[in-house]
Amino acid sequence: MIASQLPTAGSPSAADGDWLGLTGARVLVIGAGGIGAECVAGYSAAGARVLVVDRDPAALAVLAARLPGVQTHAADLAVPGAGDRVVAQALDALGGLDVLLHCIGINDRRPVLDFSEDEWQRVIEINLMTAFRVAQAAGRHMVAQGSGRIVLLSSVSGQLAHKLHAPYAASKGGLNQMARVMAAEWASSGVTVNTLAPGYIETGLTAAYLERPGVREGLERLVPAGRLGVPGDIVGPALFLSSPRSSFVTGHVLYIDGGRTLV
Ligand SMILES: NC(=O)c1ccc[n+]([C@@H]2O[C@H](COP(=O)([O-])OP(=O)(O)OC[C@H]3O[C@@H](n4cnc5c(N)ncnc54)[C@H](O)[C@@H]3O)[C@@H](O)[C@H]2O)c1
């Protein structure tokens, strides 16, 4: 059994310079896109050691130039067996694994009646199957270790019925329920599993859509906070759910949406 690097949970004090307790934590981040990159920066600033995996070597190179201490590895998670391989890579590169953040996804906006089976399957494969693959592989290690944190990027679309989002919504609703079952099965082994559900965040995933005339203004009107999100809005919640401070929090869908799902 590999000893966890996560310190014991407890009450913070003013003298506690590492309140989150992530110093030395070994973190695997899947996804170097808009949200993933910002979370990698957050983990690094909190003193964690990070391996980030993406299928896009250019995105990894940009991140490595920005954060020289971060390790990178190019891999396509949409390949059977990729979950086991990247977790093995993390164990090798980091000397263990305490935290998994899954942060990849795609969308395909069209009416339900227009989807071919292949187009539908592609979204499910990247958004849901890759999360299963890598969370199962990480969970296998963490359950044996007796500790771990798994955080998966869901979306408000897991709850809301946005038109033109059918496979995306299905993948995120499925992700939420997969995480809840993993959380129930692994809670007695000290492993927590939670999802983060952002509203619209300004990244490469949403850039083209937000540039369409009137779209940004229309979406902002739906958010009680009066603005869209930025990647930095995800970092605090991601770090908290990755830390010893959230040891009794599992199976949650945490909305990061400026109140979008309230109205
Ligand atoms: N941006 C938003 O508005 C928003 C809102 C809610 C939820 N989310 C979710 O947050 C997560 C991250 O989104 P983002 O905005 O950072 O997206 P992004 O498009 O900026 O980045 C996604 C990254 O995933 C990588 N990727 C895609 N398929 C891959 C695969 N098969 N193997 C390895 N890497 C792969 C891409 O190369 C890219 O770097 C996704 O799950 C997304 O659904 C985003």
mmCIF file of C-alpha atoms and ligand atoms in Angstrom:
data_model
loop_
_atom_site.group_PDB
_atom_site.id
_atom_site.type_symbol
_atom_site.label_atom_id
_atom_site.label_comp_id
_atom_site.label_asym_id
_atom_site.label_seq_id
_atom_site.Cartn_x
_atom_site.Cartn_y
_atom_site.Cartn_z
ATOM 1 C CA MET A 1 0.000 0.000 0.000
ATOM 2 C CA ILE A 2 1.351 3.445 -0.937
ATOM 3 C CA ALA A 3 1.078 6.045 1.823
ATOM 4 C CA SER A 4 -0.934 9.123 0.862
ATOM 5 C CA GLN A 5 0.754 12.514 0.822
ATOM 6 C CA LEU A 6 -2.472 14.189 1.876
ATOM 7 C CA PRO A 7 -2.201 15.501 5.431
ATOM 8 C CA THR A 8 -4.910 14.746 7.986
ATOM 9 C CA ALA A 9 -7.977 16.973 7.909
ATOM 10 C CA GLY A 10 -8.465 19.372 10.789
ATOM 11 C CA SER A 11 -9.501 22.869 11.749
ATOM 12 C CA PRO A 12 -7.485 25.668 10.158
ATOM 13 C CA SER A 13 -5.676 28.215 12.264
ATOM 14 C CA ALA A 14 -4.374 31.652 11.348
ATOM 15 C CA ALA A 15 -0.850 30.287 11.623
ATOM 16 C CA ASP A 16 -1.578 27.605 9.040
ATOM 17 C CA GLY A 17 0.233 28.756 5.909
ATOM 18 C CA ASP A 18 -1.023 25.804 3.884
ATOM 19 C CA TRP A 19 -4.668 25.823 4.845
ATOM 20 C CA LEU A 20 -5.712 23.632 1.918
ATOM 21 C CA GLY A 21 -3.072 21.054 2.791
ATOM 22 C CA LEU A 22 -2.157 20.427 -0.843
ATOM 23 C CA THR A 23 1.603 20.910 -0.463
ATOM 24 C CA GLY A 24 3.266 17.839 -1.939
ATOM 25 C CA ALA A 25 -0.041 16.333 -3.126
ATOM 26 C CA ARG A 26 0.341 14.351 -6.330
ATOM 27 C CA VAL A 27 -2.216 15.553 -8.853
ATOM 28 C CA LEU A 28 -3.184 14.182 -12.272
ATOM 29 C CA VAL A 29 -5.086 16.687 -14.423
ATOM 30 C CA ILE A 30 -6.718 15.456 -17.629
ATOM 31 C CA GLY A 31 -7.146 18.476 -19.907
ATOM 32 C CA ALA A 32 -4.907 21.473 -20.642
ATOM 33 C CA GLY A 33 -7.703 23.629 -22.085
ATOM 34 C CA GLY A 34 -9.116 26.841 -20.627
ATOM 35 C CA ILE A 35 -10.355 25.394 -17.320
ATOM 36 C CA GLY A 36 -7.731 22.651 -16.965
ATOM 37 C CA ALA A 37 -4.798 25.038 -17.442
ATOM 38 C CA GLU A 38 -6.104 27.452 -14.815
ATOM 39 C CA CYS A 39 -6.636 24.608 -12.333
ATOM 40 C CA VAL A 40 -3.095 23.335 -13.001
ATOM 41 C CA ALA A 41 -1.817 26.828 -12.137
ATOM 42 C CA GLY A 42 -3.917 26.743 -8.954
ATOM 43 C CA TYR A 43 -2.628 23.333 -7.848
ATOM 44 C CA SER A 44 0.952 24.473 -8.534
ATOM 45 C CA ALA A 45 0.479 27.653 -6.517
ATOM 46 C CA ALA A 46 -0.881 25.497 -3.656
ATOM 47 C CA GLY A 47 2.341 23.479 -3.646
ATOM 48 C CA ALA A 48 1.072 20.342 -5.383
ATOM 49 C CA ARG A 49 3.035 18.337 -7.926
ATOM 50 C CA VAL A 50 1.132 18.062 -11.190
ATOM 51 C CA LEU A 51 1.096 15.880 -14.275
ATOM 52 C CA VAL A 52 -1.219 17.236 -16.964
ATOM 53 C CA VAL A 53 -2.400 15.097 -19.883
ATOM 54 C CA ASP A 54 -4.016 16.305 -23.103
ATOM 55 C CA ARG A 55 -4.230 15.034 -26.669
ATOM 56 C CA ASP A 56 -3.048 18.420 -27.962
ATOM 57 C CA PRO A 57 0.759 18.796 -27.674
ATOM 58 C CA ALA A 58 0.488 22.527 -28.468
ATOM 59 C CA ALA A 59 -1.767 23.129 -25.438
ATOM 60 C CA LEU A 60 0.692 21.188 -23.262
ATOM 61 C CA ALA A 61 3.638 23.209 -24.603
ATOM 62 C CA VAL A 62 1.915 26.506 -23.767
ATOM 63 C CA LEU A 63 1.227 25.271 -20.235
ATOM 64 C CA ALA A 64 4.775 23.950 -19.748
ATOM 65 C CA ALA A 65 6.187 27.323 -20.823
ATOM 66 C CA ARG A 66 3.894 29.119 -18.356
ATOM 67 C CA LEU A 67 4.504 26.684 -15.469
ATOM 68 C CA PRO A 68 7.949 25.067 -15.829
ATOM 69 C CA GLY A 69 7.499 22.866 -12.716
ATOM 70 C CA VAL A 70 4.507 21.061 -14.217
ATOM 71 C CA GLN A 71 5.001 17.743 -16.018
ATOM 72 C CA THR A 72 3.103 17.061 -19.238
ATOM 73 C CA HIS A 73 2.155 13.984 -21.219
ATOM 74 C CA ALA A 74 0.365 13.791 -24.575
ATOM 75 C CA ALA A 75 -2.342 11.120 -24.812
ATOM 76 C CA ASP A 76 -5.808 10.665 -26.308
ATOM 77 C CA LEU A 77 -8.152 9.484 -23.556
ATOM 78 C CA ALA A 78 -10.710 8.371 -26.143
ATOM 79 C CA VAL A 79 -8.774 5.158 -26.688
ATOM 80 C CA PRO A 80 -9.564 1.957 -24.769
ATOM 81 C CA GLY A 81 -6.958 1.329 -22.073
ATOM 82 C CA ALA A 82 -5.858 5.006 -21.977
ATOM 83 C CA GLY A 83 -7.105 5.438 -18.398
ATOM 84 C CA ASP A 84 -4.843 2.697 -17.063
ATOM 85 C CA ARG A 85 -1.923 4.015 -19.091
ATOM 86 C CA VAL A 86 -2.144 7.644 -17.899
ATOM 87 C CA VAL A 87 -2.622 6.609 -14.262
ATOM 88 C CA ALA A 88 0.467 4.378 -14.564
ATOM 89 C CA GLN A 89 2.279 7.352 -16.083
ATOM 90 C CA ALA A 90 1.206 9.553 -13.137
ATOM 91 C CA LEU A 91 2.337 6.978 -10.567
ATOM 92 C CA ASP A 92 5.688 6.853 -12.299
ATOM 93 C CA ALA A 93 6.113 10.604 -12.847
ATOM 94 C CA LEU A 94 4.776 11.769 -9.459
ATOM 95 C CA GLY A 95 5.655 8.776 -7.270
ATOM 96 C CA GLY A 96 1.990 8.272 -6.332
ATOM 97 C CA LEU A 97 -1.466 9.708 -6.914
ATOM 98 C CA ASP A 98 -3.660 11.654 -4.488
ATOM 99 C CA VAL A 99 -5.928 13.697 -6.772
ATOM 100 C CA LEU A 100 -7.525 13.254 -10.194
ATOM 101 C CA LEU A 101 -9.163 16.175 -12.014
ATOM 102 C CA HIS A 102 -10.941 15.214 -15.249
ATOM 103 C CA CYS A 103 -11.363 18.340 -17.339
ATOM 104 C CA ILE A 104 -11.933 17.449 -21.005
ATOM 105 C CA GLY A 105 -15.083 17.712 -23.037
ATOM 106 C CA ILE A 106 -16.621 18.679 -26.346
ATOM 107 C CA ASN A 107 -20.011 19.965 -27.443
ATOM 108 C CA ASP A 108 -21.903 19.528 -30.706
ATOM 109 C CA ARG A 109 -24.783 21.973 -31.032
ATOM 110 C CA ARG A 110 -27.581 20.712 -33.281
ATOM 111 C CA PRO A 111 -31.194 19.558 -32.961
ATOM 112 C CA VAL A 112 -31.844 16.029 -31.683
ATOM 113 C CA LEU A 113 -33.377 15.103 -35.046
ATOM 114 C CA ASP A 114 -30.127 15.919 -36.860
ATOM 115 C CA PHE A 115 -27.716 13.659 -34.952
ATOM 116 C CA SER A 116 -26.274 10.536 -36.537
ATOM 117 C CA GLU A 117 -25.361 7.724 -34.151
ATOM 118 C CA ASP A 118 -21.658 8.417 -34.718
ATOM 119 C CA GLU A 119 -22.019 12.121 -33.929
ATOM 120 C CA TRP A 120 -23.955 11.312 -30.752
ATOM 121 C CA GLN A 121 -21.435 8.642 -29.729
ATOM 122 C CA ARG A 122 -18.462 10.982 -30.189
ATOM 123 C CA VAL A 123 -19.751 13.381 -27.507
ATOM 124 C CA ILE A 124 -20.588 10.551 -25.098
ATOM 125 C CA GLU A 125 -17.179 8.972 -25.713
ATOM 126 C CA ILE A 126 -15.143 12.097 -24.916
ATOM 127 C CA ASN A 127 -17.302 13.553 -22.141
ATOM 128 C CA LEU A 128 -18.401 10.401 -20.297
ATOM 129 C CA MET A 129 -16.363 7.366 -21.379
ATOM 130 C CA THR A 130 -13.000 9.093 -20.863
ATOM 131 C CA ALA A 131 -14.118 10.081 -17.354
ATOM 132 C CA PHE A 132 -15.114 6.491 -16.587
ATOM 133 C CA ARG A 133 -11.830 5.192 -17.972
ATOM 134 C CA VAL A 134 -9.532 7.409 -15.955
ATOM 135 C CA ALA A 135 -11.668 7.612 -12.782
ATOM 136 C CA GLN A 136 -11.906 3.815 -12.632
ATOM 137 C CA ALA A 137 -8.133 3.488 -13.037
ATOM 138 C CA ALA A 138 -7.439 6.207 -10.442
ATOM 139 C CA GLY A 139 -10.124 4.825 -8.132
ATOM 140 C CA ARG A 140 -8.589 1.367 -8.242
ATOM 141 C CA HIS A 141 -5.301 2.824 -7.001
ATOM 142 C CA MET A 142 -6.905 5.177 -4.446
ATOM 143 C CA VAL A 143 -9.179 2.528 -2.928
ATOM 144 C CA ALA A 144 -6.148 0.286 -2.356
ATOM 145 C CA GLN A 145 -4.261 3.282 -0.942
ATOM 146 C CA GLY A 146 -7.113 4.178 1.405
ATOM 147 C CA SER A 147 -7.352 7.836 0.329
ATOM 148 C CA GLY A 148 -7.923 10.013 -2.712
ATOM 149 C CA ARG A 149 -9.880 12.814 -4.310
ATOM 150 C CA ILE A 150 -11.597 12.588 -7.682
ATOM 151 C CA VAL A 151 -13.137 15.718 -9.230
ATOM 152 C CA LEU A 152 -14.922 15.563 -12.594
ATOM 153 C CA LEU A 153 -16.035 18.534 -14.712
ATOM 154 C CA SER A 154 -19.760 18.332 -15.308
ATOM 155 C CA SER A 155 -21.951 21.297 -16.400
ATOM 156 C CA VAL A 156 -25.228 23.045 -15.643
ATOM 157 C CA SER A 157 -26.342 21.098 -18.738
ATOM 158 C CA GLY A 158 -26.417 18.003 -16.536
ATOM 159 C CA GLN A 159 -29.530 19.523 -14.976
ATOM 160 C CA LEU A 160 -30.980 22.092 -17.417
ATOM 161 C CA ALA A 161 -32.605 21.111 -20.702
ATOM 162 C CA HIS A 162 -30.811 23.499 -23.049
ATOM 163 C CA LYS A 163 -31.981 23.082 -26.636
ATOM 164 C CA LEU A 164 -29.304 21.865 -29.092
ATOM 165 C CA HIS A 165 -27.378 20.191 -26.249
ATOM 166 C CA ALA A 166 -28.823 16.667 -26.187
ATOM 167 C CA PRO A 167 -25.688 14.465 -26.138
ATOM 168 C CA TYR A 168 -23.760 17.029 -24.070
ATOM 169 C CA ALA A 169 -26.586 17.138 -21.488
ATOM 170 C CA ALA A 170 -26.880 13.344 -21.516
ATOM 171 C CA SER A 171 -23.129 12.963 -21.000
ATOM 172 C CA LYS A 172 -23.071 15.418 -18.074
ATOM 173 C CA GLY A 173 -26.180 13.968 -16.418
ATOM 174 C CA GLY A 174 -24.587 10.538 -16.795
ATOM 175 C CA LEU A 175 -21.315 11.854 -15.369
ATOM 176 C CA ASN A 176 -23.110 13.175 -12.270
ATOM 177 C CA GLN A 177 -24.759 9.834 -11.595
ATOM 178 C CA MET A 178 -21.569 7.868 -12.323
ATOM 179 C CA ALA A 179 -19.743 10.054 -9.791
ATOM 180 C CA ARG A 180 -22.472 9.540 -7.173
ATOM 181 C CA VAL A 181 -22.243 5.762 -7.492
ATOM 182 C CA MET A 182 -18.431 5.852 -7.362
ATOM 183 C CA ALA A 183 -18.729 8.085 -4.279
ATOM 184 C CA ALA A 184 -21.053 5.597 -2.577
ATOM 185 C CA GLU A 185 -18.856 2.606 -3.418
ATOM 186 C CA TRP A 186 -15.536 4.219 -2.402
ATOM 187 C CA ALA A 187 -16.509 6.378 0.616
ATOM 188 C CA SER A 188 -15.513 3.704 3.142
ATOM 189 C CA SER A 189 -12.040 3.631 1.533
ATOM 190 C CA GLY A 190 -11.396 7.341 2.099
ATOM 191 C CA VAL A 191 -11.915 8.252 -1.550
ATOM 192 C CA THR A 192 -14.245 11.158 -2.371
ATOM 193 C CA VAL A 193 -15.797 11.714 -5.795
ATOM 194 C CA ASN A 194 -17.489 15.015 -6.682
ATOM 195 C CA THR A 195 -18.415 16.915 -9.820
ATOM 196 C CA LEU A 196 -18.130 20.620 -10.623
ATOM 197 C CA ALA A 197 -20.949 22.018 -12.744
ATOM 198 C CA PRO A 198 -20.050 25.376 -14.322
ATOM 199 C CA GLY A 199 -22.330 27.649 -16.284
ATOM 200 C CA TYR A 200 -20.875 29.355 -19.365
ATOM 201 C CA ILE A 201 -17.140 29.882 -18.899
ATOM 202 C CA GLU A 202 -15.089 31.804 -21.439
ATOM 203 C CA THR A 203 -12.746 29.198 -22.970
ATOM 204 C CA GLY A 204 -11.995 27.639 -26.342
ATOM 205 C CA LEU A 205 -15.036 25.410 -25.839
ATOM 206 C CA THR A 206 -17.435 28.365 -25.893
ATOM 207 C CA ALA A 207 -15.526 31.098 -27.776
ATOM 208 C CA ALA A 208 -17.104 30.659 -31.221
ATOM 209 C CA TYR A 209 -20.637 30.379 -29.789
ATOM 210 C CA LEU A 210 -20.224 33.469 -27.592
ATOM 211 C CA GLU A 211 -19.104 35.495 -30.619
ATOM 212 C CA ARG A 212 -22.429 34.966 -32.422
ATOM 213 C CA PRO A 213 -24.481 38.198 -32.447
ATOM 214 C CA GLY A 214 -26.532 38.640 -29.270
ATOM 215 C CA VAL A 215 -25.512 35.334 -27.663
ATOM 216 C CA ARG A 216 -23.261 36.728 -24.932
ATOM 217 C CA GLU A 217 -25.789 39.397 -23.886
ATOM 218 C CA GLY A 218 -28.631 36.857 -23.867
ATOM 219 C CA LEU A 219 -26.676 34.443 -21.672
ATOM 220 C CA GLU A 220 -25.564 37.158 -19.262
ATOM 221 C CA ARG A 221 -29.208 38.102 -18.697
ATOM 222 C CA LEU A 222 -29.886 34.534 -17.470
ATOM 223 C CA VAL A 223 -27.230 34.722 -14.742
ATOM 224 C CA PRO A 224 -28.273 36.409 -11.468
ATOM 225 C CA ALA A 225 -24.632 37.436 -10.915
ATOM 226 C CA GLY A 226 -24.863 39.325 -14.231
ATOM 227 C CA ARG A 227 -21.805 37.889 -15.915
ATOM 228 C CA LEU A 228 -20.394 34.774 -17.535
ATOM 229 C CA GLY A 229 -17.700 32.779 -15.754
ATOM 230 C CA VAL A 230 -13.943 32.801 -16.281
ATOM 231 C CA PRO A 231 -11.621 29.793 -15.764
ATOM 232 C CA GLY A 232 -10.380 31.284 -12.476
ATOM 233 C CA ASP A 233 -13.899 30.832 -11.047
ATOM 234 C CA ILE A 234 -13.375 27.056 -11.144
ATOM 235 C CA VAL A 235 -10.022 26.955 -9.341
ATOM 236 C CA GLY A 236 -11.101 27.508 -5.727
ATOM 237 C CA PRO A 237 -13.893 24.897 -5.829
ATOM 238 C CA ALA A 238 -11.584 22.418 -7.614
ATOM 239 C CA LEU A 239 -8.813 22.862 -5.050
ATOM 240 C CA PHE A 240 -11.218 22.612 -2.118
ATOM 241 C CA LEU A 241 -12.712 19.339 -3.388
ATOM 242 C CA SER A 242 -9.149 18.055 -3.995
ATOM 243 C CA SER A 243 -7.967 18.882 -0.493
ATOM 244 C CA PRO A 244 -8.116 17.260 2.945
ATOM 245 C CA ARG A 245 -10.532 20.062 3.926
ATOM 246 C CA SER A 246 -13.293 18.315 1.977
ATOM 247 C CA SER A 247 -12.752 14.830 3.425
ATOM 248 C CA PHE A 248 -16.458 14.453 4.450
ATOM 249 C CA VAL A 249 -17.855 15.866 1.179
ATOM 250 C CA THR A 250 -18.651 13.259 -1.444
ATOM 251 C CA GLY A 251 -21.172 12.599 -4.203
ATOM 252 C CA HIS A 252 -21.939 16.292 -4.738
ATOM 253 C CA VAL A 253 -22.637 18.280 -7.859
ATOM 254 C CA LEU A 254 -21.248 21.733 -7.055
ATOM 255 C CA TYR A 255 -22.737 24.414 -9.318
ATOM 256 C CA ILE A 256 -20.347 27.227 -10.274
ATOM 257 C CA ASP A 257 -22.782 29.332 -12.247
ATOM 258 C CA GLY A 258 -23.402 32.739 -10.634
ATOM 259 C CA GLY A 259 -26.868 31.466 -9.724
ATOM 260 C CA ARG A 260 -27.864 30.348 -13.246
ATOM 261 C CA THR A 261 -29.579 27.177 -11.996
ATOM 262 C CA LEU A 262 -31.597 29.107 -9.360
ATOM 263 C CA VAL A 263 -33.937 30.805 -11.812
HETATM 264 N N1 LIG B 1 -16.207 26.285 -20.899
HETATM 265 C C1 LIG B 1 -17.432 26.160 -20.421
HETATM 266 O O1 LIG B 1 -18.302 27.017 -20.574
HETATM 267 C C2 LIG B 1 -17.804 24.931 -19.653
HETATM 268 C C3 LIG B 1 -19.025 24.925 -18.979
HETATM 269 C C4 LIG B 1 -19.400 23.798 -18.277
HETATM 270 C C5 LIG B 1 -18.587 22.697 -18.259
HETATM 271 N N2 LIG B 1 -17.398 22.709 -18.932
HETATM 272 C C6 LIG B 1 -16.595 21.498 -18.906
HETATM 273 O O2 LIG B 1 -15.289 21.766 -18.431
HETATM 274 C C7 LIG B 1 -14.376 20.862 -19.039
HETATM 275 C C8 LIG B 1 -13.223 21.633 -19.654
HETATM 276 O O3 LIG B 1 -13.747 22.544 -20.602
HETATM 277 P P1 LIG B 1 -12.875 23.758 -21.214
HETATM 278 O O4 LIG B 1 -13.794 24.907 -21.309
HETATM 279 O O5 LIG B 1 -11.601 23.880 -20.481
HETATM 280 O O6 LIG B 1 -12.638 23.191 -22.677
HETATM 281 P P2 LIG B 1 -11.453 23.490 -23.715
HETATM 282 O O7 LIG B 1 -12.037 23.223 -25.042
HETATM 283 O O8 LIG B 1 -10.828 24.826 -23.444
HETATM 284 O O9 LIG B 1 -10.377 22.364 -23.357
HETATM 285 C C9 LIG B 1 -10.680 21.002 -23.503
HETATM 286 C C10 LIG B 1 -9.365 20.242 -23.617
HETATM 287 O O10 LIG B 1 -9.694 18.848 -23.705
HETATM 288 C C11 LIG B 1 -8.755 18.266 -24.601
HETATM 289 N N3 LIG B 1 -9.318 17.006 -25.101
HETATM 290 C C12 LIG B 1 -10.468 16.841 -25.792
HETATM 291 N N4 LIG B 1 -10.639 15.546 -26.086
HETATM 292 C C13 LIG B 1 -9.584 14.888 -25.579
HETATM 293 C C14 LIG B 1 -9.192 13.521 -25.558
HETATM 294 N N5 LIG B 1 -9.931 12.588 -26.163
HETATM 295 N N6 LIG B 1 -8.044 13.160 -24.931
HETATM 296 C C15 LIG B 1 -7.261 14.116 -24.341
HETATM 297 N N7 LIG B 1 -7.583 15.437 -24.338
HETATM 298 C C16 LIG B 1 -8.737 15.812 -24.936
HETATM 299 C C17 LIG B 1 -8.580 19.312 -25.692
HETATM 300 O O11 LIG B 1 -7.378 19.117 -26.413
HETATM 301 C C18 LIG B 1 -8.575 20.612 -24.862
HETATM 302 O O12 LIG B 1 -7.254 20.997 -24.500
HETATM 303 C C19 LIG B 1 -15.189 20.026 -20.033
HETATM 304 O O13 LIG B 1 -15.595 18.822 -19.413
HETATM 305 C C20 LIG B 1 -16.398 20.905 -20.274
HETATM 306 O O14 LIG B 1 -17.524 20.159 -20.706
HETATM 307 C C21 LIG B 1 -16.986 23.798 -19.633
#
